[in-house]
Amino acid sequence: MKKILSIVSLFAMLTVIGCGSEQKKTTDSEQSTTPKTTDNYDPTRGEGKYNTENLKLSDKLDITMADEGEKISNVKCASCHKYSDEKLVGPGWKDVTKRRTGVWIMNFITNPDPMLDKDPEAQAMLEICLVRMPNQNLSDEEARKILEFMRKNDGLK
């Protein structure tokens, strides 16, 4: 019985050693946990389908759209975001439209995962908030209404 146990132990040890030598060696850059941004990444635009050509914002607030955006925000966003500058789970929204472009905001709220993977500002907020923003699966129309509410929240008239 001792002989069988010794053989099984030796076989197990050789299997572990053999499998260990098959491991892929990683470089220092592969070991980094900070995602890398691509050379053509535009931090004012973000990652997503919105750009200055397909998102036109008026200098005047659309009150109806902003009011509808507030209702959507109360359902989908208010559990994590306050409309003041106070952090809840996520950052507060006060002055967000003064710190970020409308295009960046639209890309972030409709495409949060790629933005969190690539955008340095989004990554910095993630380090503070410690919780990734979930994809709320907002329609383009809902996202645009939320952006209009953010503009209203920031004092645009």
PDB file of C-alpha atoms in Angstrom:
ATOM      1  CA  MET A   1       0.000   0.000   0.000  1.00  0.00           C
ATOM      2  CA  LYS A   2       2.889   2.394   0.793  1.00  0.00           C
ATOM      3  CA  LYS A   3       4.343   1.718  -2.647  1.00  0.00           C
ATOM      4  CA  ILE A   4       1.071   2.666  -4.376  1.00  0.00           C
ATOM      5  CA  LEU A   5       0.736   5.807  -2.254  1.00  0.00           C
ATOM      6  CA  SER A   6       4.323   6.798  -3.092  1.00  0.00           C
ATOM      7  CA  ILE A   7       3.721   6.271  -6.818  1.00  0.00           C
ATOM      8  CA  VAL A   8       0.482   8.285  -6.749  1.00  0.00           C
ATOM      9  CA  SER A   9       2.199  11.092  -4.803  1.00  0.00           C
ATOM     10  CA  LEU A  10       5.119  11.144  -7.238  1.00  0.00           C
ATOM     11  CA  PHE A  11       2.731  11.226 -10.204  1.00  0.00           C
ATOM     12  CA  ALA A  12       0.743  14.087  -8.637  1.00  0.00           C
ATOM     13  CA  MET A  13       3.931  16.044  -7.956  1.00  0.00           C
ATOM     14  CA  LEU A  14       5.175  15.563 -11.537  1.00  0.00           C
ATOM     15  CA  THR A  15       1.780  16.653 -12.871  1.00  0.00           C
ATOM     16  CA  VAL A  16       1.877  19.861 -10.826  1.00  0.00           C
ATOM     17  CA  ILE A  17       5.462  20.596 -11.877  1.00  0.00           C
ATOM     18  CA  GLY A  18       4.664  19.828 -15.517  1.00  0.00           C
ATOM     19  CA  CYS A  19       1.607  22.069 -15.549  1.00  0.00           C
ATOM     20  CA  GLY A  20       3.517  24.870 -13.859  1.00  0.00           C
ATOM     21  CA  SER A  21       6.082  24.975 -16.646  1.00  0.00           C
ATOM     22  CA  GLU A  22       3.302  25.527 -19.218  1.00  0.00           C
ATOM     23  CA  GLN A  23       2.287  28.839 -17.618  1.00  0.00           C
ATOM     24  CA  LYS A  24       2.524  31.872 -19.869  1.00  0.00           C
ATOM     25  CA  LYS A  25       5.077  34.367 -18.685  1.00  0.00           C
ATOM     26  CA  THR A  26       3.613  37.851 -18.426  1.00  0.00           C
ATOM     27  CA  THR A  27       5.446  41.075 -19.023  1.00  0.00           C
ATOM     28  CA  ASP A  28       5.314  43.998 -16.626  1.00  0.00           C
ATOM     29  CA  SER A  29       2.839  45.801 -18.885  1.00  0.00           C
ATOM     30  CA  GLU A  30       0.504  42.783 -18.904  1.00  0.00           C
ATOM     31  CA  GLN A  31       0.577  42.617 -15.105  1.00  0.00           C
ATOM     32  CA  SER A  32      -0.620  46.187 -14.726  1.00  0.00           C
ATOM     33  CA  THR A  33      -4.188  46.425 -13.485  1.00  0.00           C
ATOM     34  CA  THR A  34      -4.685  49.911 -14.888  1.00  0.00           C
ATOM     35  CA  PRO A  35      -6.310  49.748 -18.317  1.00  0.00           C
ATOM     36  CA  LYS A  36      -4.370  51.442 -21.090  1.00  0.00           C
ATOM     37  CA  THR A  37      -5.961  54.078 -23.274  1.00  0.00           C
ATOM     38  CA  THR A  38      -5.539  53.788 -27.005  1.00  0.00           C
ATOM     39  CA  ASP A  39      -3.616  56.389 -28.971  1.00  0.00           C
ATOM     40  CA  ASN A  40      -6.741  57.635 -30.739  1.00  0.00           C
ATOM     41  CA  TYR A  41      -8.864  57.886 -27.593  1.00  0.00           C
ATOM     42  CA  ASP A  42     -10.345  61.360 -27.126  1.00  0.00           C
ATOM     43  CA  PRO A  43     -10.994  62.089 -23.425  1.00  0.00           C
ATOM     44  CA  THR A  44     -13.364  64.956 -24.268  1.00  0.00           C
ATOM     45  CA  ARG A  45     -15.532  62.614 -26.348  1.00  0.00           C
ATOM     46  CA  GLY A  46     -15.171  59.312 -24.564  1.00  0.00           C
ATOM     47  CA  GLU A  47     -15.886  55.888 -26.030  1.00  0.00           C
ATOM     48  CA  GLY A  48     -19.190  55.416 -27.795  1.00  0.00           C
ATOM     49  CA  LYS A  49     -21.329  56.433 -30.725  1.00  0.00           C
ATOM     50  CA  TYR A  50     -21.853  60.067 -29.778  1.00  0.00           C
ATOM     51  CA  ASN A  51     -19.778  62.874 -31.251  1.00  0.00           C
ATOM     52  CA  THR A  52     -20.238  66.574 -32.011  1.00  0.00           C
ATOM     53  CA  GLU A  53     -21.878  65.728 -35.333  1.00  0.00           C
ATOM     54  CA  ASN A  54     -24.688  63.541 -33.973  1.00  0.00           C
ATOM     55  CA  LEU A  55     -25.279  65.362 -30.674  1.00  0.00           C
ATOM     56  CA  LYS A  56     -26.331  68.949 -31.091  1.00  0.00           C
ATOM     57  CA  LEU A  57     -27.065  70.845 -27.894  1.00  0.00           C
ATOM     58  CA  SER A  58     -28.905  74.129 -27.914  1.00  0.00           C
ATOM     59  CA  ASP A  59     -27.769  77.038 -25.772  1.00  0.00           C
ATOM     60  CA  LYS A  60     -31.339  77.121 -24.476  1.00  0.00           C
ATOM     61  CA  LEU A  61     -32.724  74.420 -22.207  1.00  0.00           C
ATOM     62  CA  ASP A  62     -35.580  72.209 -23.401  1.00  0.00           C
ATOM     63  CA  ILE A  63     -37.721  72.310 -20.225  1.00  0.00           C
ATOM     64  CA  THR A  64     -40.062  69.489 -21.302  1.00  0.00           C
ATOM     65  CA  MET A  65     -37.145  67.209 -22.070  1.00  0.00           C
ATOM     66  CA  ALA A  66     -35.409  68.154 -18.804  1.00  0.00           C
ATOM     67  CA  ASP A  67     -38.547  67.423 -16.766  1.00  0.00           C
ATOM     68  CA  GLU A  68     -38.884  64.017 -18.423  1.00  0.00           C
ATOM     69  CA  GLY A  69     -35.173  63.427 -17.793  1.00  0.00           C
ATOM     70  CA  GLU A  70     -35.676  64.181 -14.110  1.00  0.00           C
ATOM     71  CA  LYS A  71     -38.399  61.524 -13.904  1.00  0.00           C
ATOM     72  CA  ILE A  72     -36.143  58.958 -15.577  1.00  0.00           C
ATOM     73  CA  SER A  73     -33.243  59.965 -13.312  1.00  0.00           C
ATOM     74  CA  ASN A  74     -35.376  59.553 -10.211  1.00  0.00           C
ATOM     75  CA  VAL A  75     -36.051  55.944 -11.234  1.00  0.00           C
ATOM     76  CA  LYS A  76     -32.721  54.891 -12.755  1.00  0.00           C
ATOM     77  CA  CYS A  77     -30.064  57.150 -11.247  1.00  0.00           C
ATOM     78  CA  ALA A  78     -31.093  58.648  -7.893  1.00  0.00           C
ATOM     79  CA  SER A  79     -30.374  55.507  -5.894  1.00  0.00           C
ATOM     80  CA  CYS A  80     -26.651  56.086  -6.568  1.00  0.00           C
ATOM     81  CA  HIS A  81     -26.341  59.794  -7.470  1.00  0.00           C
ATOM     82  CA  LYS A  82     -27.375  62.945  -5.657  1.00  0.00           C
ATOM     83  CA  TYR A  83     -28.140  66.021  -7.705  1.00  0.00           C
ATOM     84  CA  SER A  84     -25.879  68.078  -5.429  1.00  0.00           C
ATOM     85  CA  ASP A  85     -22.090  67.770  -5.293  1.00  0.00           C
ATOM     86  CA  GLU A  86     -22.393  65.171  -2.525  1.00  0.00           C
ATOM     87  CA  LYS A  87     -21.197  61.633  -3.281  1.00  0.00           C
ATOM     88  CA  LEU A  88     -23.666  58.836  -2.592  1.00  0.00           C
ATOM     89  CA  VAL A  89     -22.597  55.571  -4.228  1.00  0.00           C
ATOM     90  CA  GLY A  90     -21.577  57.452  -7.354  1.00  0.00           C
ATOM     91  CA  PRO A  91     -20.450  61.058  -7.635  1.00  0.00           C
ATOM     92  CA  GLY A  92     -22.856  63.949  -7.237  1.00  0.00           C
ATOM     93  CA  TRP A  93     -24.129  65.545 -10.426  1.00  0.00           C
ATOM     94  CA  LYS A  94     -23.717  69.238  -9.545  1.00  0.00           C
ATOM     95  CA  ASP A  95     -21.769  70.996 -12.317  1.00  0.00           C
ATOM     96  CA  VAL A  96     -21.185  67.766 -14.260  1.00  0.00           C
ATOM     97  CA  THR A  97     -22.120  69.558 -17.498  1.00  0.00           C
ATOM     98  CA  LYS A  98     -19.531  72.211 -16.707  1.00  0.00           C
ATOM     99  CA  ARG A  99     -16.794  69.593 -16.162  1.00  0.00           C
ATOM    100  CA  ARG A 100     -17.680  67.241 -19.036  1.00  0.00           C
ATOM    101  CA  THR A 101     -18.897  67.691 -22.583  1.00  0.00           C
ATOM    102  CA  GLY A 102     -22.392  66.570 -23.508  1.00  0.00           C
ATOM    103  CA  VAL A 103     -20.843  64.026 -25.865  1.00  0.00           C
ATOM    104  CA  TRP A 104     -18.739  62.527 -23.033  1.00  0.00           C
ATOM    105  CA  ILE A 105     -21.779  62.339 -20.740  1.00  0.00           C
ATOM    106  CA  MET A 106     -23.932  60.679 -23.408  1.00  0.00           C
ATOM    107  CA  ASN A 107     -21.203  58.144 -24.185  1.00  0.00           C
ATOM    108  CA  PHE A 108     -20.679  57.408 -20.504  1.00  0.00           C
ATOM    109  CA  ILE A 109     -24.322  56.891 -19.547  1.00  0.00           C
ATOM    110  CA  THR A 110     -25.042  54.754 -22.611  1.00  0.00           C
ATOM    111  CA  ASN A 111     -21.704  52.912 -22.691  1.00  0.00           C
ATOM    112  CA  PRO A 112     -20.279  52.803 -19.142  1.00  0.00           C
ATOM    113  CA  ASP A 113     -18.110  49.654 -19.333  1.00  0.00           C
ATOM    114  CA  PRO A 114     -15.862  50.704 -22.238  1.00  0.00           C
ATOM    115  CA  MET A 115     -15.653  54.189 -20.751  1.00  0.00           C
ATOM    116  CA  LEU A 116     -14.535  52.801 -17.394  1.00  0.00           C
ATOM    117  CA  ASP A 117     -11.992  50.630 -19.188  1.00  0.00           C
ATOM    118  CA  LYS A 118     -10.479  53.495 -21.218  1.00  0.00           C
ATOM    119  CA  ASP A 119     -11.223  56.889 -19.753  1.00  0.00           C
ATOM    120  CA  PRO A 120      -8.719  58.178 -17.165  1.00  0.00           C
ATOM    121  CA  GLU A 121     -11.286  60.509 -15.552  1.00  0.00           C
ATOM    122  CA  ALA A 122     -13.862  57.713 -15.255  1.00  0.00           C
ATOM    123  CA  GLN A 123     -11.183  55.436 -13.802  1.00  0.00           C
ATOM    124  CA  ALA A 124     -10.245  58.096 -11.247  1.00  0.00           C
ATOM    125  CA  MET A 125     -13.884  58.378 -10.153  1.00  0.00           C
ATOM    126  CA  LEU A 126     -14.082  54.596  -9.910  1.00  0.00           C
ATOM    127  CA  GLU A 127     -11.137  54.638  -7.504  1.00  0.00           C
ATOM    128  CA  ILE A 128     -13.024  57.105  -5.311  1.00  0.00           C
ATOM    129  CA  CYS A 129     -16.474  55.523  -5.561  1.00  0.00           C
ATOM    130  CA  LEU A 130     -15.290  51.871  -5.659  1.00  0.00           C
ATOM    131  CA  VAL A 131     -18.389  50.744  -7.575  1.00  0.00           C
ATOM    132  CA  ARG A 132     -18.651  50.457 -11.356  1.00  0.00           C
ATOM    133  CA  MET A 133     -21.633  52.230 -12.831  1.00  0.00           C
ATOM    134  CA  PRO A 134     -23.978  49.564 -14.140  1.00  0.00           C
ATOM    135  CA  ASN A 135     -25.287  49.778 -17.663  1.00  0.00           C
ATOM    136  CA  GLN A 136     -28.859  51.010 -17.252  1.00  0.00           C
ATOM    137  CA  ASN A 137     -29.691  50.078 -20.860  1.00  0.00           C
ATOM    138  CA  LEU A 138     -31.034  53.548 -21.527  1.00  0.00           C
ATOM    139  CA  SER A 139     -32.491  54.303 -24.916  1.00  0.00           C
ATOM    140  CA  ASP A 140     -30.905  57.177 -26.822  1.00  0.00           C
ATOM    141  CA  GLU A 141     -33.973  59.269 -26.064  1.00  0.00           C
ATOM    142  CA  GLU A 142     -33.841  58.521 -22.311  1.00  0.00           C
ATOM    143  CA  ALA A 143     -30.133  59.319 -22.179  1.00  0.00           C
ATOM    144  CA  ARG A 144     -30.663  62.599 -24.003  1.00  0.00           C
ATOM    145  CA  LYS A 145     -33.458  63.567 -21.580  1.00  0.00           C
ATOM    146  CA  ILE A 146     -31.203  62.785 -18.614  1.00  0.00           C
ATOM    147  CA  LEU A 147     -28.491  64.980 -20.125  1.00  0.00           C
ATOM    148  CA  GLU A 148     -31.020  67.795 -20.495  1.00  0.00           C
ATOM    149  CA  PHE A 149     -31.990  67.353 -16.833  1.00  0.00           C
ATOM    150  CA  MET A 150     -28.290  67.525 -15.879  1.00  0.00           C
ATOM    151  CA  ARG A 151     -28.047  70.806 -17.781  1.00  0.00           C
ATOM    152  CA  LYS A 152     -31.099  72.102 -15.904  1.00  0.00           C
ATOM    153  CA  ASN A 153     -29.616  70.887 -12.617  1.00  0.00           C
ATOM    154  CA  ASP A 154     -26.494  72.914 -13.437  1.00  0.00           C
ATOM    155  CA  GLY A 155     -28.505  76.108 -13.926  1.00  0.00           C
ATOM    156  CA  LEU A 156     -28.967  76.308 -17.696  1.00  0.00           C
ATOM    157  CA  LYS A 157     -32.177  78.147 -18.576  1.00  0.00           C
TER     158      LYS A 157
END
